[in-house]
């Protein structure tokens, strides 16, 4: 879409268009809250297999959702002819993602996919948390798939350090020069030349899109 002649997209526009273009069979979302982004995927692909990770912290981001709320909302989106297939994974993504991919979680859909056609990271918004989520998930994007990363304009909510950004799993340290979520994203672009990166850098509510080419 366009605002004042400038190409515009946010995470919901990105999720809708990516779903329409990619036609994902599998979708992973970090940070679901009330399901606005998730709804874009189900509106395009009612039969998608969705996996969502959230801590469901009361009051986070205003009115928080719940698995029951989100399931009912997605049912309304897809209509009575479909049953939305959603795997709810409650917990800190920095702990549950390694367990998820190591098949250490009991999932109703069976073993977790090792790669996903579409992934959205809209998590804790601390620099460390964003680094960990993207570090864990970029290798999990399937060829031809996409990664969406919300709020590139955030400096980083470091007030949440110790709340969300603790983990029992070790990862490489975040580069010392990184000072914003946008710089975390830019560093990922340097690590993954097999992706093409799109950024809405002149706008608020910036969402990065990375398409895996090979």
PDB file of C-alpha atoms in Angstrom:
ATOM      1  CA  UNK A   1       0.000   0.000   0.000  1.00  0.00           C
ATOM      2  CA  UNK A   2       1.006   3.669  -0.294  1.00  0.00           C
ATOM      3  CA  UNK A   3       0.916   6.537   2.203  1.00  0.00           C
ATOM      4  CA  UNK A   4       1.785   9.984   0.781  1.00  0.00           C
ATOM      5  CA  UNK A   5       3.489   8.274  -2.142  1.00  0.00           C
ATOM      6  CA  UNK A   6       5.770   6.186   0.093  1.00  0.00           C
ATOM      7  CA  UNK A   7       5.501   2.368  -0.090  1.00  0.00           C
ATOM      8  CA  UNK A   8       4.016   1.267   3.238  1.00  0.00           C
ATOM      9  CA  UNK A   9       3.712  -1.991   5.050  1.00  0.00           C
ATOM     10  CA  UNK A  10       3.455  -3.140   8.648  1.00  0.00           C
ATOM     11  CA  UNK A  11       3.502  -6.646  10.102  1.00  0.00           C
ATOM     12  CA  UNK A  12      -0.139  -7.336   9.291  1.00  0.00           C
ATOM     13  CA  UNK A  13       0.153  -6.155   5.687  1.00  0.00           C
ATOM     14  CA  UNK A  14       3.352  -8.211   5.414  1.00  0.00           C
ATOM     15  CA  UNK A  15       1.718 -11.354   6.794  1.00  0.00           C
ATOM     16  CA  UNK A  16      -1.250 -11.008   4.455  1.00  0.00           C
ATOM     17  CA  UNK A  17       0.765 -10.415   1.303  1.00  0.00           C
ATOM     18  CA  UNK A  18       3.392 -13.034   2.164  1.00  0.00           C
ATOM     19  CA  UNK A  19       0.647 -15.592   2.727  1.00  0.00           C
ATOM     20  CA  UNK A  20      -1.010 -14.741  -0.555  1.00  0.00           C
ATOM     21  CA  UNK A  21       2.262 -14.977  -2.495  1.00  0.00           C
ATOM     22  CA  UNK A  22       3.991 -17.865  -0.715  1.00  0.00           C
ATOM     23  CA  UNK A  23       0.885 -19.951   0.074  1.00  0.00           C
ATOM     24  CA  UNK A  24       2.511 -21.359   3.232  1.00  0.00           C
ATOM     25  CA  UNK A  25       1.632 -24.826   4.437  1.00  0.00           C
ATOM     26  CA  UNK A  26       3.334 -24.122   7.775  1.00  0.00           C
ATOM     27  CA  UNK A  27       3.510 -20.928   9.834  1.00  0.00           C
ATOM     28  CA  UNK A  28       5.398 -20.124  13.041  1.00  0.00           C
ATOM     29  CA  UNK A  29       4.713 -16.981  15.055  1.00  0.00           C
ATOM     30  CA  UNK A  30       6.616 -15.611  18.046  1.00  0.00           C
ATOM     31  CA  UNK A  31       4.376 -13.180  19.897  1.00  0.00           C
ATOM     32  CA  UNK A  32       0.699 -13.623  19.067  1.00  0.00           C
ATOM     33  CA  UNK A  33      -1.181 -11.604  21.702  1.00  0.00           C
ATOM     34  CA  UNK A  34      -4.678 -11.177  20.186  1.00  0.00           C
ATOM     35  CA  UNK A  35      -3.930 -12.815  16.846  1.00  0.00           C
ATOM     36  CA  UNK A  36      -3.998  -9.870  14.429  1.00  0.00           C
ATOM     37  CA  UNK A  37      -1.079 -11.126  12.359  1.00  0.00           C
ATOM     38  CA  UNK A  38      -2.174 -14.742  12.652  1.00  0.00           C
ATOM     39  CA  UNK A  39      -5.579 -13.791  11.277  1.00  0.00           C
ATOM     40  CA  UNK A  40      -3.963 -12.487   8.081  1.00  0.00           C
ATOM     41  CA  UNK A  41      -2.406 -15.889   7.444  1.00  0.00           C
ATOM     42  CA  UNK A  42      -5.599 -17.832   8.130  1.00  0.00           C
ATOM     43  CA  UNK A  43      -7.633 -15.429   5.992  1.00  0.00           C
ATOM     44  CA  UNK A  44      -5.475 -16.392   3.011  1.00  0.00           C
ATOM     45  CA  UNK A  45      -4.708 -20.030   3.900  1.00  0.00           C
ATOM     46  CA  UNK A  46      -7.447 -21.540   6.098  1.00  0.00           C
ATOM     47  CA  UNK A  47      -5.739 -24.953   6.069  1.00  0.00           C
ATOM     48  CA  UNK A  48      -2.303 -23.691   7.206  1.00  0.00           C
ATOM     49  CA  UNK A  49      -0.623 -25.537  10.096  1.00  0.00           C
ATOM     50  CA  UNK A  50       0.142 -22.765  12.581  1.00  0.00           C
ATOM     51  CA  UNK A  51       2.418 -22.873  15.609  1.00  0.00           C
ATOM     52  CA  UNK A  52       2.334 -19.900  17.970  1.00  0.00           C
ATOM     53  CA  UNK A  53       4.628 -19.116  20.906  1.00  0.00           C
ATOM     54  CA  UNK A  54       3.570 -16.645  23.581  1.00  0.00           C
ATOM     55  CA  UNK A  55       3.943 -16.191  27.337  1.00  0.00           C
ATOM     56  CA  UNK A  56       0.411 -14.737  27.558  1.00  0.00           C
ATOM     57  CA  UNK A  57       1.556 -12.151  30.128  1.00  0.00           C
ATOM     58  CA  UNK A  58      -1.569 -10.404  31.517  1.00  0.00           C
ATOM     59  CA  UNK A  59      -1.922  -6.855  30.235  1.00  0.00           C
ATOM     60  CA  UNK A  60       1.060  -7.064  27.880  1.00  0.00           C
ATOM     61  CA  UNK A  61       0.534  -4.620  25.005  1.00  0.00           C
ATOM     62  CA  UNK A  62      -2.813  -3.543  26.421  1.00  0.00           C
ATOM     63  CA  UNK A  63      -5.574  -6.143  26.189  1.00  0.00           C
ATOM     64  CA  UNK A  64      -3.837  -9.515  26.117  1.00  0.00           C
ATOM     65  CA  UNK A  65      -5.294 -12.509  24.355  1.00  0.00           C
ATOM     66  CA  UNK A  66      -5.326 -16.162  25.340  1.00  0.00           C
ATOM     67  CA  UNK A  67      -5.219 -19.459  23.451  1.00  0.00           C
ATOM     68  CA  UNK A  68      -8.993 -19.749  23.771  1.00  0.00           C
ATOM     69  CA  UNK A  69      -9.555 -16.221  22.500  1.00  0.00           C
ATOM     70  CA  UNK A  70      -7.191 -16.709  19.567  1.00  0.00           C
ATOM     71  CA  UNK A  71      -8.644 -20.117  18.619  1.00  0.00           C
ATOM     72  CA  UNK A  72     -12.155 -18.665  18.567  1.00  0.00           C
ATOM     73  CA  UNK A  73     -11.012 -15.633  16.588  1.00  0.00           C
ATOM     74  CA  UNK A  74      -9.340 -17.799  13.957  1.00  0.00           C
ATOM     75  CA  UNK A  75     -12.459 -19.973  13.739  1.00  0.00           C
ATOM     76  CA  UNK A  76     -14.419 -16.840  12.909  1.00  0.00           C
ATOM     77  CA  UNK A  77     -11.840 -15.925  10.261  1.00  0.00           C
ATOM     78  CA  UNK A  78     -11.857 -19.275   8.445  1.00  0.00           C
ATOM     79  CA  UNK A  79     -15.585 -19.924   8.759  1.00  0.00           C
ATOM     80  CA  UNK A  80     -17.511 -23.046   9.636  1.00  0.00           C
ATOM     81  CA  UNK A  81     -16.147 -25.089   6.726  1.00  0.00           C
ATOM     82  CA  UNK A  82     -12.652 -25.196   8.274  1.00  0.00           C
ATOM     83  CA  UNK A  83     -11.160 -25.899  11.697  1.00  0.00           C
ATOM     84  CA  UNK A  84      -8.058 -23.764  12.299  1.00  0.00           C
ATOM     85  CA  UNK A  85      -5.045 -25.940  13.043  1.00  0.00           C
ATOM     86  CA  UNK A  86      -3.113 -24.092  15.751  1.00  0.00           C
ATOM     87  CA  UNK A  87      -0.476 -25.471  18.091  1.00  0.00           C
ATOM     88  CA  UNK A  88      -0.218 -23.203  21.138  1.00  0.00           C
ATOM     89  CA  UNK A  89       3.214 -23.274  22.781  1.00  0.00           C
ATOM     90  CA  UNK A  90       3.186 -21.349  26.056  1.00  0.00           C
ATOM     91  CA  UNK A  91       6.485 -20.075  27.401  1.00  0.00           C
ATOM     92  CA  UNK A  92       9.582 -18.022  26.816  1.00  0.00           C
ATOM     93  CA  UNK A  93      10.621 -18.496  23.184  1.00  0.00           C
ATOM     94  CA  UNK A  94      14.276 -18.479  24.218  1.00  0.00           C
ATOM     95  CA  UNK A  95      13.688 -21.708  26.120  1.00  0.00           C
ATOM     96  CA  UNK A  96      10.900 -23.397  24.178  1.00  0.00           C
ATOM     97  CA  UNK A  97      12.262 -22.945  20.630  1.00  0.00           C
ATOM     98  CA  UNK A  98      15.338 -25.150  21.185  1.00  0.00           C
ATOM     99  CA  UNK A  99      13.108 -27.740  22.866  1.00  0.00           C
ATOM    100  CA  UNK A 100      10.573 -27.433  20.033  1.00  0.00           C
ATOM    101  CA  UNK A 101      13.097 -28.175  17.311  1.00  0.00           C
ATOM    102  CA  UNK A 102      14.684 -30.962  19.374  1.00  0.00           C
ATOM    103  CA  UNK A 103      11.267 -32.700  19.589  1.00  0.00           C
ATOM    104  CA  UNK A 104      11.251 -32.352  23.366  1.00  0.00           C
ATOM    105  CA  UNK A 105       7.741 -30.899  23.525  1.00  0.00           C
ATOM    106  CA  UNK A 106       4.512 -32.873  23.460  1.00  0.00           C
ATOM    107  CA  UNK A 107       2.628 -31.476  20.473  1.00  0.00           C
ATOM    108  CA  UNK A 108      -0.870 -32.429  19.356  1.00  0.00           C
ATOM    109  CA  UNK A 109       0.231 -32.266  15.707  1.00  0.00           C
ATOM    110  CA  UNK A 110       3.156 -34.630  16.222  1.00  0.00           C
ATOM    111  CA  UNK A 111       6.845 -33.824  15.678  1.00  0.00           C
ATOM    112  CA  UNK A 112       7.597 -30.193  14.920  1.00  0.00           C
ATOM    113  CA  UNK A 113       8.463 -29.171  11.360  1.00  0.00           C
ATOM    114  CA  UNK A 114      12.174 -28.509  10.983  1.00  0.00           C
ATOM    115  CA  UNK A 115      11.534 -25.672   8.522  1.00  0.00           C
ATOM    116  CA  UNK A 116       8.641 -23.269   7.983  1.00  0.00           C
ATOM    117  CA  UNK A 117       7.286 -21.545   4.915  1.00  0.00           C
ATOM    118  CA  UNK A 118       6.541 -18.372   6.883  1.00  0.00           C
ATOM    119  CA  UNK A 119       7.806 -17.142  10.263  1.00  0.00           C
ATOM    120  CA  UNK A 120       6.882 -13.948  12.126  1.00  0.00           C
ATOM    121  CA  UNK A 121       9.001 -12.683  15.024  1.00  0.00           C
ATOM    122  CA  UNK A 122       7.107 -10.074  17.050  1.00  0.00           C
ATOM    123  CA  UNK A 123       8.345 -11.042  20.480  1.00  0.00           C
ATOM    124  CA  UNK A 124       9.739  -9.351  23.571  1.00  0.00           C
ATOM    125  CA  UNK A 125      11.397  -6.408  21.732  1.00  0.00           C
ATOM    126  CA  UNK A 126      14.534  -6.447  23.880  1.00  0.00           C
ATOM    127  CA  UNK A 127      17.712  -6.409  21.811  1.00  0.00           C
ATOM    128  CA  UNK A 128      18.944  -9.647  23.369  1.00  0.00           C
ATOM    129  CA  UNK A 129      15.584 -11.324  22.886  1.00  0.00           C
ATOM    130  CA  UNK A 130      15.350 -10.265  19.250  1.00  0.00           C
ATOM    131  CA  UNK A 131      18.892 -11.493  18.615  1.00  0.00           C
ATOM    132  CA  UNK A 132      18.113 -14.895  20.124  1.00  0.00           C
ATOM    133  CA  UNK A 133      14.820 -15.350  18.270  1.00  0.00           C
ATOM    134  CA  UNK A 134      16.302 -14.425  14.906  1.00  0.00           C
ATOM    135  CA  UNK A 135      19.451 -16.463  15.524  1.00  0.00           C
ATOM    136  CA  UNK A 136      17.299 -19.519  16.286  1.00  0.00           C
ATOM    137  CA  UNK A 137      14.840 -19.058  13.435  1.00  0.00           C
ATOM    138  CA  UNK A 138      16.619 -17.810  10.331  1.00  0.00           C
ATOM    139  CA  UNK A 139      17.991 -21.319   9.665  1.00  0.00           C
ATOM    140  CA  UNK A 140      14.416 -22.636   9.956  1.00  0.00           C
ATOM    141  CA  UNK A 141      12.994 -20.692   6.999  1.00  0.00           C
ATOM    142  CA  UNK A 142      12.359 -23.013   4.061  1.00  0.00           C
ATOM    143  CA  UNK A 143      13.686 -22.209   0.587  1.00  0.00           C
ATOM    144  CA  UNK A 144      11.111 -19.941  -1.026  1.00  0.00           C
ATOM    145  CA  UNK A 145       9.790 -18.960   2.409  1.00  0.00           C
ATOM    146  CA  UNK A 146       9.949 -15.718   4.367  1.00  0.00           C
ATOM    147  CA  UNK A 147      10.837 -14.244   7.743  1.00  0.00           C
ATOM    148  CA  UNK A 148       8.902 -11.221   9.050  1.00  0.00           C
ATOM    149  CA  UNK A 149      10.356  -9.116  11.884  1.00  0.00           C
ATOM    150  CA  UNK A 150       8.252  -6.378  13.444  1.00  0.00           C
ATOM    151  CA  UNK A 151       9.118  -2.938  14.836  1.00  0.00           C
ATOM    152  CA  UNK A 152      12.502  -2.179  13.297  1.00  0.00           C
ATOM    153  CA  UNK A 153      12.170   1.370  14.659  1.00  0.00           C
ATOM    154  CA  UNK A 154      12.340   0.190  18.297  1.00  0.00           C
ATOM    155  CA  UNK A 155      15.506   0.976  20.208  1.00  0.00           C
ATOM    156  CA  UNK A 156      14.863  -2.075  22.354  1.00  0.00           C
ATOM    157  CA  UNK A 157      12.822  -2.562  25.515  1.00  0.00           C
ATOM    158  CA  UNK A 158      15.722  -3.442  27.779  1.00  0.00           C
ATOM    159  CA  UNK A 159      13.440  -2.939  30.790  1.00  0.00           C
ATOM    160  CA  UNK A 160      12.359  -6.506  30.090  1.00  0.00           C
ATOM    161  CA  UNK A 161      15.850  -7.907  30.609  1.00  0.00           C
ATOM    162  CA  UNK A 162      15.588 -10.732  33.109  1.00  0.00           C
ATOM    163  CA  UNK A 163      11.851 -11.088  32.486  1.00  0.00           C
ATOM    164  CA  UNK A 164      11.814 -12.437  28.933  1.00  0.00           C
ATOM    165  CA  UNK A 165      15.479 -12.456  27.977  1.00  0.00           C
ATOM    166  CA  UNK A 166      16.747 -15.250  30.140  1.00  0.00           C
ATOM    167  CA  UNK A 167      17.497 -18.656  28.713  1.00  0.00           C
ATOM    168  CA  UNK A 168      18.922 -21.979  29.711  1.00  0.00           C
ATOM    169  CA  UNK A 169      20.472 -22.269  26.237  1.00  0.00           C
ATOM    170  CA  UNK A 170      23.734 -20.668  25.150  1.00  0.00           C
ATOM    171  CA  UNK A 171      24.004 -18.671  21.930  1.00  0.00           C
ATOM    172  CA  UNK A 172      26.727 -16.528  20.355  1.00  0.00           C
ATOM    173  CA  UNK A 173      26.884 -13.033  21.870  1.00  0.00           C
ATOM    174  CA  UNK A 174      25.093 -10.215  20.127  1.00  0.00           C
ATOM    175  CA  UNK A 175      27.519  -7.893  18.298  1.00  0.00           C
ATOM    176  CA  UNK A 176      28.570  -5.003  20.527  1.00  0.00           C
ATOM    177  CA  UNK A 177      27.655  -2.321  17.970  1.00  0.00           C
ATOM    178  CA  UNK A 178      23.976  -3.288  17.846  1.00  0.00           C
ATOM    179  CA  UNK A 179      21.832  -0.507  19.354  1.00  0.00           C
ATOM    180  CA  UNK A 180      18.332  -1.092  17.952  1.00  0.00           C
ATOM    181  CA  UNK A 181      16.085  -3.807  16.593  1.00  0.00           C
ATOM    182  CA  UNK A 182      16.783  -2.448  13.118  1.00  0.00           C
ATOM    183  CA  UNK A 183      20.503  -3.029  13.642  1.00  0.00           C
ATOM    184  CA  UNK A 184      19.817  -6.585  14.814  1.00  0.00           C
ATOM    185  CA  UNK A 185      17.953  -7.082  11.520  1.00  0.00           C
ATOM    186  CA  UNK A 186      20.754  -5.495   9.485  1.00  0.00           C
ATOM    187  CA  UNK A 187      23.269  -7.816  11.120  1.00  0.00           C
ATOM    188  CA  UNK A 188      21.141 -10.790  10.104  1.00  0.00           C
ATOM    189  CA  UNK A 189      21.326  -9.546   6.516  1.00  0.00           C
ATOM    190  CA  UNK A 190      25.112  -9.770   6.723  1.00  0.00           C
ATOM    191  CA  UNK A 191      24.917 -13.333   8.081  1.00  0.00           C
ATOM    192  CA  UNK A 192      22.407 -14.681   5.551  1.00  0.00           C
ATOM    193  CA  UNK A 193      23.278 -13.719   1.959  1.00  0.00           C
ATOM    194  CA  UNK A 194      20.877 -16.449   0.772  1.00  0.00           C
ATOM    195  CA  UNK A 195      18.002 -14.114   1.735  1.00  0.00           C
ATOM    196  CA  UNK A 196      16.887 -10.875   0.123  1.00  0.00           C
ATOM    197  CA  UNK A 197      15.879  -8.258   2.704  1.00  0.00           C
ATOM    198  CA  UNK A 198      13.161  -5.604   2.365  1.00  0.00           C
ATOM    199  CA  UNK A 199      12.840  -2.788   4.910  1.00  0.00           C
ATOM    200  CA  UNK A 200      10.319   0.048   5.331  1.00  0.00           C
ATOM    201  CA  UNK A 201      12.904   2.372   6.855  1.00  0.00           C
ATOM    202  CA  UNK A 202      11.122   5.731   6.573  1.00  0.00           C
ATOM    203  CA  UNK A 203       7.977   4.724   8.402  1.00  0.00           C
ATOM    204  CA  UNK A 204       6.707   3.958  11.863  1.00  0.00           C
ATOM    205  CA  UNK A 205       5.638   0.380  12.670  1.00  0.00           C
ATOM    206  CA  UNK A 206       8.421  -0.896  10.442  1.00  0.00           C
ATOM    207  CA  UNK A 207       8.402  -4.547   9.509  1.00  0.00           C
ATOM    208  CA  UNK A 208      11.327  -6.254   7.846  1.00  0.00           C
ATOM    209  CA  UNK A 209      10.759  -8.989   5.268  1.00  0.00           C
ATOM    210  CA  UNK A 210      13.428 -11.510   4.324  1.00  0.00           C
ATOM    211  CA  UNK A 211      12.827 -13.994   1.491  1.00  0.00           C
ATOM    212  CA  UNK A 212      14.985 -17.105   1.308  1.00  0.00           C
ATOM    213  CA  UNK A 213      16.251 -17.579  -2.241  1.00  0.00           C
ATOM    214  CA  UNK A 214      18.360 -20.729  -1.847  1.00  0.00           C
TER     215      UNK A 214
END
